[in-house]
Short mmCIF file of C-alpha atoms in Angstrom, two decimals:
data_model
loop_
_atom_site.label_atom_id
_atom_site.label_comp_id
_atom_site.label_asym_id
_atom_site.label_seq_id
_atom_site.Cartn_x
_atom_site.Cartn_y
_atom_site.Cartn_z
CA MET Y 296 -18.13 -12.87 0.71
CA GLU Y 297 -17.88 -11.55 -2.37
CA PRO Y 298 -14.00 -10.45 -3.55
CA ILE Y 299 -14.94 -6.80 -3.48
CA ALA Y 300 -16.16 -7.09 -0.04
CA TRP Y 301 -12.85 -8.71 1.13
CA LYS Y 302 -11.04 -5.97 -0.85
CA THR Y 303 -13.14 -3.35 1.22
CA THR Y 304 -12.77 -5.41 4.34
CA ALA Y 305 -8.61 -4.66 3.67
CA VAL Y 306 -9.05 -1.02 3.13
CA THR Y 307 -11.21 -0.84 6.41
CA MET Y 308 -8.61 -2.41 8.63
CA LEU Y 309 -5.88 -0.67 7.05
CA MET Y 310 -7.42 3.16 7.50
CA ALA Y 311 -8.54 1.90 10.95
CA THR Y 312 -5.68 1.08 12.32
CA TRP Y 313 -3.94 4.05 10.99
CA TRP Y 314 -6.40 6.30 12.24
CA ILE Y 315 -6.40 4.96 15.70
CA THR Y 316 -2.40 4.58 15.67
CA GLU Y 317 -1.74 7.98 13.57
CA ALA Y 318 0.68 6.09 11.80
CA ILE Y 319 0.73 8.58 9.35
CA PRO Y 320 -1.68 12.05 10.15
CA ILE Y 321 -5.31 11.33 10.30
CA ALA Y 322 -6.13 13.60 7.53
CA ALA Y 323 -3.59 11.32 5.27
CA THR Y 324 -5.03 8.54 5.83
CA SER Y 325 -8.38 10.10 5.06
CA LEU Y 326 -7.17 10.17 1.24
CA LEU Y 327 -6.80 6.75 0.90
CA PRO Y 328 -10.20 5.89 -0.73
CA ILE Y 329 -9.24 8.32 -3.75
CA VAL Y 330 -5.95 5.92 -4.57
CA LEU Y 331 -7.34 2.53 -3.24
CA PHE Y 332 -10.66 2.50 -4.26
CA PRO Y 333 -9.81 3.16 -7.94
CA LEU Y 334 -6.77 0.77 -7.91
CA LEU Y 335 -8.71 -2.19 -6.17
CA GLY Y 336 -12.06 -1.84 -8.57
CA ILE Y 337 -13.77 -0.77 -5.52
CA SER Y 338 -15.73 2.06 -6.92
CA SER Y 339 -14.86 4.62 -9.68
CA ILE Y 340 -12.42 7.86 -8.65
CA GLY Y 341 -15.97 9.80 -9.41
CA GLU Y 342 -17.95 7.34 -6.44
CA ALA Y 343 -14.78 7.54 -4.25
CA THR Y 344 -14.31 11.25 -4.05
CA LYS Y 345 -18.13 12.50 -4.17
CA PRO Y 346 -18.20 12.18 -1.01
CA TYR Y 347 -15.64 14.75 -0.27
CA SER Y 348 -17.91 17.57 -1.08
CA ASN Y 349 -20.87 16.54 1.11
CA PRO Y 350 -23.28 19.23 2.03
CA LEU Y 351 -22.49 18.86 5.44
CA ILE Y 352 -18.84 19.40 5.12
CA LEU Y 353 -19.56 22.77 3.75
CA LEU Y 354 -21.98 23.21 6.89
CA PHE Y 355 -18.81 22.87 8.87
CA LEU Y 356 -16.50 24.83 6.68
CA GLY Y 357 -18.92 27.87 7.29
CA GLY Y 358 -18.97 27.00 11.07
CA PHE Y 359 -15.19 27.28 10.92
CA ILE Y 360 -15.16 30.53 9.51
CA ILE Y 361 -17.68 32.05 11.86
CA ALA Y 362 -15.77 30.57 14.67
CA ILE Y 363 -12.49 32.51 13.63
CA ALA Y 364 -14.18 35.76 13.02
CA MET Y 365 -15.13 35.16 16.93
CA GLN Y 366 -11.75 34.64 17.80
CA THR Y 367 -10.13 37.41 15.40
CA TRP Y 368 -12.15 39.84 16.81
CA ASN Y 369 -12.24 38.51 20.85
CA LEU Y 370 -15.87 38.10 20.78
CA HIS Y 371 -15.73 34.94 22.19
CA LYS Y 372 -13.87 36.13 25.30
CA ARG Y 373 -16.42 38.57 26.09
CA ILE Y 374 -19.23 36.04 25.68
CA ALA Y 375 -17.09 34.14 28.25
CA LEU Y 376 -16.62 36.91 30.43
CA ARG Y 377 -20.26 38.29 30.45
CA ILE Y 378 -21.74 35.10 31.27
CA ILE Y 379 -19.01 33.98 34.18
CA LEU Y 380 -19.75 37.61 35.74
CA LEU Y 381 -23.39 37.28 35.50
CA VAL Y 382 -23.55 34.29 37.48
CA GLY Y 383 -22.04 35.52 40.74
CA ASN Y 384 -18.56 35.31 42.84
CA LYS Y 385 -18.92 32.20 45.12
CA PRO Y 386 -16.65 29.71 44.43
CA SER Y 387 -19.67 27.46 43.20
CA SER Y 388 -20.91 30.55 40.82
CA ILE Y 389 -17.76 30.83 39.47
CA ILE Y 390 -17.34 26.97 38.48
CA THR Y 391 -20.83 27.24 37.10
CA GLY Y 392 -20.02 30.19 35.11
CA PHE Y 393 -16.96 28.51 33.71
CA ILE Y 394 -19.08 25.56 32.66
CA ILE Y 395 -22.00 27.42 30.94
CA ALA Y 396 -19.80 29.93 29.18
CA SER Y 397 -17.17 27.04 28.12
CA ALA Y 398 -20.63 24.82 27.15
CA PHE Y 399 -22.21 27.66 25.16
CA LEU Y 400 -18.81 28.51 23.51
CA SER Y 401 -18.22 24.95 22.64
CA MET Y 402 -21.55 24.89 20.80
CA TRP Y 403 -20.43 27.16 18.27
CA VAL Y 404 -16.60 27.42 18.21
CA SER Y 405 -13.99 24.41 18.37
CA ASN Y 406 -13.81 22.93 21.87
CA THR Y 407 -9.74 23.75 21.31
CA ALA Y 408 -10.07 27.17 21.02
CA THR Y 409 -12.75 27.65 23.76
CA ALA Y 410 -10.52 25.68 26.33
CA LEU Y 411 -7.62 27.72 25.10
CA MET Y 412 -9.00 30.55 25.69
CA MET Y 413 -10.77 29.88 29.14
CA LEU Y 414 -7.84 28.38 30.60
CA PRO Y 415 -5.87 31.60 31.37
CA ILE Y 416 -8.63 33.30 32.74
CA ALA Y 417 -9.18 30.33 35.47
CA LEU Y 418 -5.69 30.46 36.07
CA SER Y 419 -5.75 33.70 36.81
CA ILE Y 420 -8.34 33.52 39.36
CA ILE Y 421 -6.65 30.54 41.12
CA TYR Y 422 -3.45 32.48 41.27
CA LEU Y 423 -5.22 35.35 42.66
CA VAL Y 424 -6.73 33.05 45.51
CA ASP Y 425 -3.33 31.08 45.90
CA LYS Y 426 -1.80 34.46 47.35
CA LYS Y 427 -3.99 34.18 50.27
CA GLU Y 428 -2.19 31.50 52.47
CA GLU Y 429 -5.16 30.81 55.17
CA MET Y 430 -7.04 29.50 51.84
CA ALA Y 431 -4.28 27.99 49.92
CA LYS Y 432 -5.37 24.19 51.87
CA SER Y 433 -9.20 24.88 50.38
CA LEU Y 434 -8.00 25.95 47.65
CA LYS Y 435 -6.78 22.80 46.04
CA ASN Y 436 -10.36 20.89 45.04
CA PHE Y 437 -11.56 24.49 43.77
CA GLU Y 438 -8.60 24.70 41.32
CA ILE Y 439 -8.67 20.57 39.89
CA ILE Y 440 -12.46 21.28 39.79
CA LEU Y 441 -12.24 24.48 37.85
CA VAL Y 442 -9.62 23.42 35.05
CA LEU Y 443 -11.43 20.07 34.85
CA SER Y 444 -14.91 21.56 34.58
CA ILE Y 445 -13.60 23.70 31.60
CA ALA Y 446 -12.51 20.40 29.41
CA TYR Y 447 -15.51 18.57 30.54
CA ALA Y 448 -17.69 21.42 29.89
CA CYS Y 449 -15.91 21.69 26.29
CA ASN Y 450 -16.71 18.40 25.45
CA ILE Y 451 -20.05 18.24 26.57
CA GLY Y 452 -21.13 21.38 24.99
CA GLY Y 453 -20.02 20.29 21.96
CA ILE Y 454 -22.85 17.64 21.93
CA ALA Y 455 -25.87 20.33 21.40
CA THR Y 456 -25.33 21.59 17.95
CA LEU Y 457 -24.30 19.67 14.64
CA ILE Y 458 -21.47 21.99 14.11
CA GLY Y 459 -20.18 21.57 17.70
CA THR Y 460 -17.90 18.76 17.28
CA PRO Y 461 -16.89 16.91 13.81
CA PRO Y 462 -18.69 13.44 14.73
CA ASN Y 463 -22.33 15.01 15.03
CA ALA Y 464 -22.05 16.25 11.18
CA LEU Y 465 -20.13 13.09 10.15
CA PHE Y 466 -23.14 11.05 11.32
CA ALA Y 467 -25.79 13.80 9.79
CA ALA Y 468 -23.92 13.04 6.45
CA PHE Y 469 -23.43 9.43 6.74
CA ILE Y 470 -26.93 8.49 7.56
CA PHE Y 471 -28.24 11.13 4.53
CA GLU Y 472 -25.91 9.67 2.19
CA ASN Y 473 -26.76 6.05 2.84
CA TYR Y 474 -30.26 5.94 4.06
CA GLY Y 475 -31.92 9.31 2.82
CA ILE Y 476 -32.56 10.14 6.51
CA GLU Y 477 -31.89 13.84 6.71
CA ILE Y 478 -31.16 15.19 10.40
CA SER Y 479 -31.13 19.25 10.48
CA PHE Y 480 -29.32 21.72 12.15
CA ALA Y 481 -32.80 22.36 14.18
CA LYS Y 482 -33.61 18.30 13.94
CA TRP Y 483 -29.97 17.62 15.99
CA MET Y 484 -30.25 20.28 18.83
CA VAL Y 485 -34.21 19.13 19.67
CA ILE Y 486 -31.58 15.90 20.76
CA GLY Y 487 -28.07 17.42 21.64
CA PHE Y 488 -29.20 20.61 23.81
CA PRO Y 489 -31.60 19.01 26.13
CA LEU Y 490 -28.84 16.02 26.42
CA MET Y 491 -26.12 18.86 27.47
CA LEU Y 492 -28.43 20.28 29.80
CA ILE Y 493 -28.92 17.09 31.46
CA LEU Y 494 -25.17 16.19 31.43
CA LEU Y 495 -23.43 19.22 32.24
CA PRO Y 496 -25.20 19.75 36.07
CA LEU Y 497 -24.51 15.94 36.35
CA MET Y 498 -20.78 16.60 35.58
CA TYR Y 499 -21.03 19.64 38.05
CA PHE Y 500 -22.21 17.07 40.91
CA ILE Y 501 -19.80 14.71 40.25
CA LEU Y 502 -16.69 16.77 40.25
CA THR Y 503 -17.80 18.86 43.31
CA ARG Y 504 -19.97 16.84 45.73
CA PHE Y 505 -18.42 13.15 45.18
CA VAL Y 506 -15.01 13.52 43.69
CA PHE Y 507 -13.44 16.68 44.95
CA PRO Y 508 -15.89 18.07 47.69
CA LEU Y 509 -16.01 22.01 47.33
CA LYS Y 510 -15.42 23.31 50.76
CA LEU Y 511 -13.84 26.57 49.60
CA LYS Y 512 -16.87 29.29 50.64
CA GLU Y 513 -15.65 32.30 49.83
CA LEU Y 514 -13.52 33.50 46.63
CA PRO Y 515 -12.40 37.74 47.42
CA GLY Y 516 -11.72 39.11 44.45
CA GLY Y 517 -12.94 36.80 42.12
CA LYS Y 518 -15.83 39.32 40.94
CA VAL Y 519 -13.15 41.98 40.48
CA LEU Y 520 -10.91 40.11 38.56
CA ILE Y 521 -13.51 39.27 35.98
CA GLU Y 522 -14.23 42.89 35.76
CA GLU Y 523 -10.69 43.90 35.26
CA GLN Y 524 -10.55 41.58 32.30
CA LEU Y 525 -13.74 43.13 30.70
CA ARG Y 526 -12.24 46.41 31.13
CA GLU Y 527 -8.66 45.82 29.75
CA ILE Y 528 -10.64 44.52 26.33
CA GLY Y 529 -12.66 47.82 26.60
CA LYS Y 530 -16.14 48.55 25.24
CA ILE Y 531 -17.86 46.22 22.58
CA THR Y 532 -16.16 47.19 19.21
CA VAL Y 533 -17.86 47.90 15.92
CA GLN Y 534 -16.37 44.37 14.34
CA GLU Y 535 -17.34 42.33 17.54
CA LEU Y 536 -20.95 43.80 16.76
CA ARG Y 537 -20.91 42.83 13.18
CA VAL Y 538 -19.50 39.51 13.75
CA ALA Y 539 -21.97 38.87 16.52
CA ILE Y 540 -25.15 40.04 14.03
CA VAL Y 541 -23.92 37.53 11.46
CA PHE Y 542 -23.26 34.73 13.95
CA GLY Y 543 -26.86 35.44 15.52
CA ILE Y 544 -28.75 35.44 12.08
CA THR Y 545 -27.14 32.37 11.17
CA ALA Y 546 -27.88 30.75 14.27
CA CYS Y 547 -31.57 31.89 14.06
CA LEU Y 548 -31.78 30.51 10.30
CA TRP Y 549 -30.31 26.81 11.46
CA ILE Y 550 -32.67 26.72 14.06
CA PHE Y 551 -35.65 27.94 12.28
CA ARG Y 552 -34.93 26.56 8.68
CA PRO Y 553 -38.01 24.07 8.75
CA LEU Y 554 -40.21 26.93 8.99
CA PHE Y 555 -39.29 28.37 5.79
CA ALA Y 556 -39.38 24.94 4.12
CA SER Y 557 -42.34 25.67 2.28
CA PHE Y 558 -41.75 28.96 0.71
CA LEU Y 559 -37.61 28.53 0.25
CA PRO Y 560 -37.19 24.91 -0.43
CA GLY Y 561 -33.88 25.61 -1.67
CA LEU Y 562 -32.59 26.79 1.88
CA SER Y 563 -29.96 24.37 3.49
CA ASP Y 564 -27.77 24.33 6.43
CA ALA Y 565 -24.83 24.29 4.38
CA GLY Y 566 -25.99 27.27 2.18
CA ILE Y 567 -26.29 29.48 5.32
CA ALA Y 568 -23.29 28.45 6.57
CA ILE Y 569 -21.26 29.52 3.52
CA ALA Y 570 -23.45 32.90 2.76
CA ALA Y 571 -22.51 33.56 6.41
CA GLY Y 572 -18.80 32.95 5.79
CA ILE Y 573 -19.05 34.76 2.54
CA CYS Y 574 -20.71 37.75 4.10
CA LEU Y 575 -17.60 38.11 6.70
CA PHE Y 576 -15.22 38.39 3.82
CA ILE Y 577 -17.75 41.14 2.46
CA LEU Y 578 -18.52 43.38 5.35
CA PRO Y 579 -15.86 46.19 6.24
CA SER Y 580 -14.24 45.98 9.70
CA GLY Y 581 -14.92 49.89 10.08
CA ILE Y 582 -10.95 50.14 10.71
CA LYS Y 583 -9.35 51.45 7.59
CA PRO Y 584 -10.98 51.61 4.30
CA GLY Y 585 -10.86 48.17 2.50
CA GLN Y 586 -10.24 46.24 5.29
CA LYS Y 587 -13.08 43.20 6.00
CA LEU Y 588 -14.14 41.33 8.62
CA LEU Y 589 -11.94 38.25 7.45
CA ASN Y 590 -9.14 38.14 5.15
CA TRP Y 591 -8.28 34.88 3.30
CA SER Y 592 -4.89 34.94 5.51
CA ASP Y 593 -7.34 34.45 8.65
CA LEU Y 594 -8.12 31.05 7.28
CA LYS Y 595 -4.88 29.72 7.99
CA SER Y 596 -5.77 28.49 11.65
CA LEU Y 597 -8.96 26.61 9.62
CA PRO Y 598 -8.62 22.58 10.32
CA TRP Y 599 -8.96 21.65 6.50
CA GLY Y 600 -7.54 18.32 8.17
CA VAL Y 601 -11.19 17.36 9.66
CA LEU Y 602 -12.80 18.64 6.50
CA ILE Y 603 -10.57 15.98 4.42
CA LEU Y 604 -11.62 13.55 7.56
CA PHE Y 605 -15.01 13.79 6.89
CA GLY Y 606 -14.88 12.92 3.38
CA GLY Y 607 -12.62 10.08 3.69
CA GLY Y 608 -14.64 8.43 6.49
CA LEU Y 609 -17.79 8.86 4.23
CA SER Y 610 -16.11 7.42 1.23
CA LEU Y 611 -15.24 4.12 3.56
CA ALA Y 612 -18.78 4.33 4.26
CA MET Y 613 -20.14 4.35 0.97
CA ALA Y 614 -17.94 1.72 -0.18
CA ILE Y 615 -18.82 -0.68 2.66
CA ASN Y 616 -22.35 -0.35 1.58
CA THR Y 617 -21.93 -0.79 -2.03
CA SER Y 618 -19.69 -3.66 -1.73
CA GLY Y 619 -21.97 -5.97 0.20
CA LEU Y 620 -19.62 -5.55 3.43
CA ALA Y 621 -22.37 -3.93 5.08
CA LEU Y 622 -24.95 -6.84 4.32
CA TYR Y 623 -22.36 -9.42 5.62
CA ILE Y 624 -22.14 -7.54 8.63
CA GLY Y 625 -25.90 -6.92 9.07
CA GLU Y 626 -26.30 -10.83 8.50
CA ALA Y 627 -23.24 -11.63 11.20
CA MET Y 628 -25.45 -9.72 13.57
CA LYS Y 629 -28.30 -11.67 13.45
CA THR Y 630 -26.44 -13.86 16.29
CA PHE Y 631 -27.43 -11.16 18.75
CA ASN Y 632 -31.15 -12.13 18.11
CA ASN Y 633 -33.04 -12.38 21.67
CA ILE Y 634 -30.78 -9.88 23.47
CA HIS Y 635 -32.56 -6.80 24.71
CA ILE Y 636 -31.95 -3.50 22.51
CA LEU Y 637 -31.16 -1.70 25.54
CA PHE Y 638 -28.61 -4.00 26.63
CA LEU Y 639 -26.97 -3.74 22.71
CA ILE Y 640 -27.40 0.27 23.36
CA LEU Y 641 -25.51 0.22 26.53
CA ILE Y 642 -22.62 -1.91 25.24
CA VAL Y 643 -22.02 0.11 22.25
CA VAL Y 644 -21.97 3.12 23.90
CA LEU Y 645 -19.62 2.13 26.72
CA ILE Y 646 -17.41 0.69 23.83
CA ILE Y 647 -17.09 4.17 22.10
CA ILE Y 648 -16.36 6.06 25.08
CA PHE Y 649 -13.61 3.88 26.37
CA LEU Y 650 -12.10 3.49 22.84
CA THR Y 651 -12.23 7.50 22.50
CA GLU Y 652 -10.00 7.83 25.41
CA ILE Y 653 -7.29 6.69 23.11
CA THR Y 654 -7.82 7.81 19.91
CA SER Y 655 -9.56 10.66 17.84
CA ASN Y 656 -13.40 10.80 18.40
CA THR Y 657 -14.03 11.60 14.30
CA ALA Y 658 -11.45 8.99 13.75
CA ILE Y 659 -13.53 6.39 15.50
CA THR Y 660 -16.96 7.56 14.74
CA ALA Y 661 -15.87 7.53 10.79
CA THR Y 662 -14.78 3.62 11.59
CA PHE Y 663 -17.82 2.64 13.43
CA LEU Y 664 -20.74 4.30 11.82
CA PRO Y 665 -20.87 1.84 8.91
CA ILE Y 666 -20.49 -1.05 10.78
CA LEU Y 667 -23.02 0.06 13.57
CA ALA Y 668 -25.82 0.96 10.89
CA SER Y 669 -25.16 -2.57 9.36
CA MET Y 670 -25.61 -3.91 12.86
CA ALA Y 671 -28.74 -2.20 13.38
CA ILE Y 672 -30.29 -3.24 9.96
CA GLY Y 673 -29.08 -7.12 10.56
CA ILE Y 674 -31.06 -7.68 13.70
CA GLY Y 675 -34.38 -5.61 11.97
CA GLN Y 676 -33.99 -2.40 13.62
CA ASN Y 677 -33.30 1.47 12.31
CA PRO Y 678 -29.81 2.23 10.84
CA MET Y 679 -29.50 4.62 13.47
CA LEU Y 680 -30.37 2.92 16.34
CA PHE Y 681 -26.51 2.24 17.53
CA ALA Y 682 -25.17 5.13 15.01
CA LEU Y 683 -26.40 7.95 16.92
CA PRO Y 684 -25.38 7.24 20.70
CA ALA Y 685 -22.31 6.22 19.44
CA THR Y 686 -21.77 9.84 17.57
CA ILE Y 687 -22.76 11.25 21.08
CA ALA Y 688 -20.44 8.72 22.96
CA ALA Y 689 -17.56 9.82 21.00
CA SER Y 690 -17.56 13.24 22.43
CA CYS Y 691 -17.69 11.71 25.85
CA ALA Y 692 -14.14 11.06 26.81
CA PHE Y 693 -12.98 12.26 30.17
CA MET Y 694 -10.28 10.37 31.57
CA MET Y 695 -7.18 10.48 29.87
CA PRO Y 696 -5.16 13.91 28.64
CA VAL Y 697 -4.65 12.32 25.16
CA ALA Y 698 -8.63 11.84 24.42
CA THR Y 699 -9.67 15.23 23.33
CA PRO Y 700 -7.63 18.70 22.86
CA PRO Y 701 -9.27 20.60 26.00
CA ASN Y 702 -8.19 17.63 28.31
CA ALA Y 703 -4.66 17.77 26.82
CA ILE Y 704 -4.82 21.61 27.19
CA ILE Y 705 -6.05 21.45 30.73
CA TYR Y 706 -3.74 18.71 32.07
CA SER Y 707 -0.72 21.06 30.45
CA SER Y 708 -1.56 24.00 33.29
CA GLY Y 709 -0.13 21.40 35.92
CA LYS Y 710 -3.13 22.20 38.01
CA VAL Y 711 -4.47 18.49 37.63
CA SER Y 712 -2.66 15.01 37.29
CA ILE Y 713 -3.53 12.14 35.26
CA PRO Y 714 -4.80 9.85 38.41
CA GLN Y 715 -7.14 13.07 39.60
CA MET Y 716 -8.56 13.27 35.64
CA ALA Y 717 -8.86 9.57 35.35
CA LYS Y 718 -10.64 9.17 38.75
CA ALA Y 719 -13.30 12.01 37.56
CA GLY Y 720 -13.47 10.68 34.14
CA LEU Y 721 -13.99 7.20 35.00
CA TRP Y 722 -17.16 8.15 37.35
CA LEU Y 723 -18.33 10.02 34.52
CA ASN Y 724 -17.65 7.79 31.66
CA ILE Y 725 -19.94 5.45 33.78
CA SER Y 726 -22.72 7.89 34.81
CA ILE Y 727 -22.94 9.20 31.31
CA THR Y 728 -23.22 5.42 29.31
CA LEU Y 729 -26.02 4.99 31.95
CA ILE Y 730 -27.78 8.32 31.08
CA LEU Y 731 -27.26 8.30 27.32
CA SER Y 732 -28.12 5.15 27.05
CA PHE Y 733 -31.51 5.70 28.98
CA THR Y 734 -32.34 8.95 27.78
CA TYR Y 735 -31.86 8.10 24.07
CA TYR Y 736 -33.75 4.35 24.41
CA PHE Y 737 -37.00 5.78 26.19
CA LEU Y 738 -37.04 9.36 24.77
CA PHE Y 739 -34.93 10.37 21.72
CA ALA Y 740 -35.53 7.09 19.49
CA ASN Y 741 -39.11 7.72 19.73
CA PHE Y 742 -38.45 11.38 18.64
CA LEU Y 743 -36.52 10.38 15.53
CA GLY Y 744 -39.25 7.66 14.72
CA ILE Y 745 -36.90 4.65 15.69
CA GLU Y 746 -39.80 2.21 16.53
CA LEU Y 747 -37.77 0.04 19.18
CA ASP Y 748 -38.82 -3.82 20.06
CA LEU Y 749 -38.27 -4.79 23.39
CA ILE Y 750 -35.82 -7.40 21.55
CA SER Y 751 -33.89 -7.69 18.33
CA HIS Y 752 -35.67 -10.04 15.81
#
């Protein structure tokens, strides 16, 4: 390897180690390219900082602003309660309602905020039933399933959209910056949404029929409790309605943007997101003169660190490609010739799923994207071959509380132990490894234009 590739390897190892161990804050590690790349002669300061302004970062920024507006005016809670009420009041129906509500909200709002909002609602139902001594014995599995389904549905729901979870947008930005392949909001959703529809019933089946059999047949008062909570938040407010309209228009523009491409070529997913965010600072709240739906102070909760992590990961990927390190990795991967592609995908997905149990899914994605893309090219395949399933796999961590914020939030409720979470999570990890690998290989790869050979060459 050339000296510049060795230097890039050293920076990559340093950043990967600090990301995984969180020796310093993940966002702080993500700033290292700005300092080290120019000093080591890997790239100029302009080249090192350019990825920090990638359009996909602005897409996520706009998505965060919309999510904060939904949380500020409690629109997300109203949506969740309505979905739960709609599906019925049997124990199985209530669990289904929580799964649908959690997954839907996580498509648009951060999975952390969704879990924090859904957990108190779930605990209210659990405490209501817990008061009935004759039901206490059959309640245990119900409460474990209910709280776990929130965490797991939040994780799975994020797969459905490009803004659902940071790894999705990071992948889209990486693959466009380095290989010129555009993954639009609509194109991702064609893959992510059906996959979510497959994984949610699988998760429900594993939890209720296999790991924690659901024996509770009746849940007196469950529907009444949800109706009471809806009454407490009152009728839909002007603020909620205006945020809902902005959200609805934005989602439609994201999904149907390809239809406008011929006469609005300058319209982009990032532009739509930022326009929606600006509208929320312009539209009046209707409470008092001069008050808008959002003020800048409302963005204190915006996860700026995630946006910096995007930039750091993309800057590192750029250096891996331009330094020649990617080419070297690709050459080394030729040793995998004559191994079935499906088997390689299975191994990659399995490794990423279990690695993300112990560290940030975004950091894992940022670390492995350039390596996996180089591996695919090295065996004569499309750079997305391993990178895309690995990106999705990074959101499928179900075993440990530290794996994702929803897992930690649910564990903090005291309703589920680590062994119980690990037991359910292990079965989910194995099942999703198989389903993700096979559906990607036989269905989604063809849609993306990835021509697969039976063996690498």
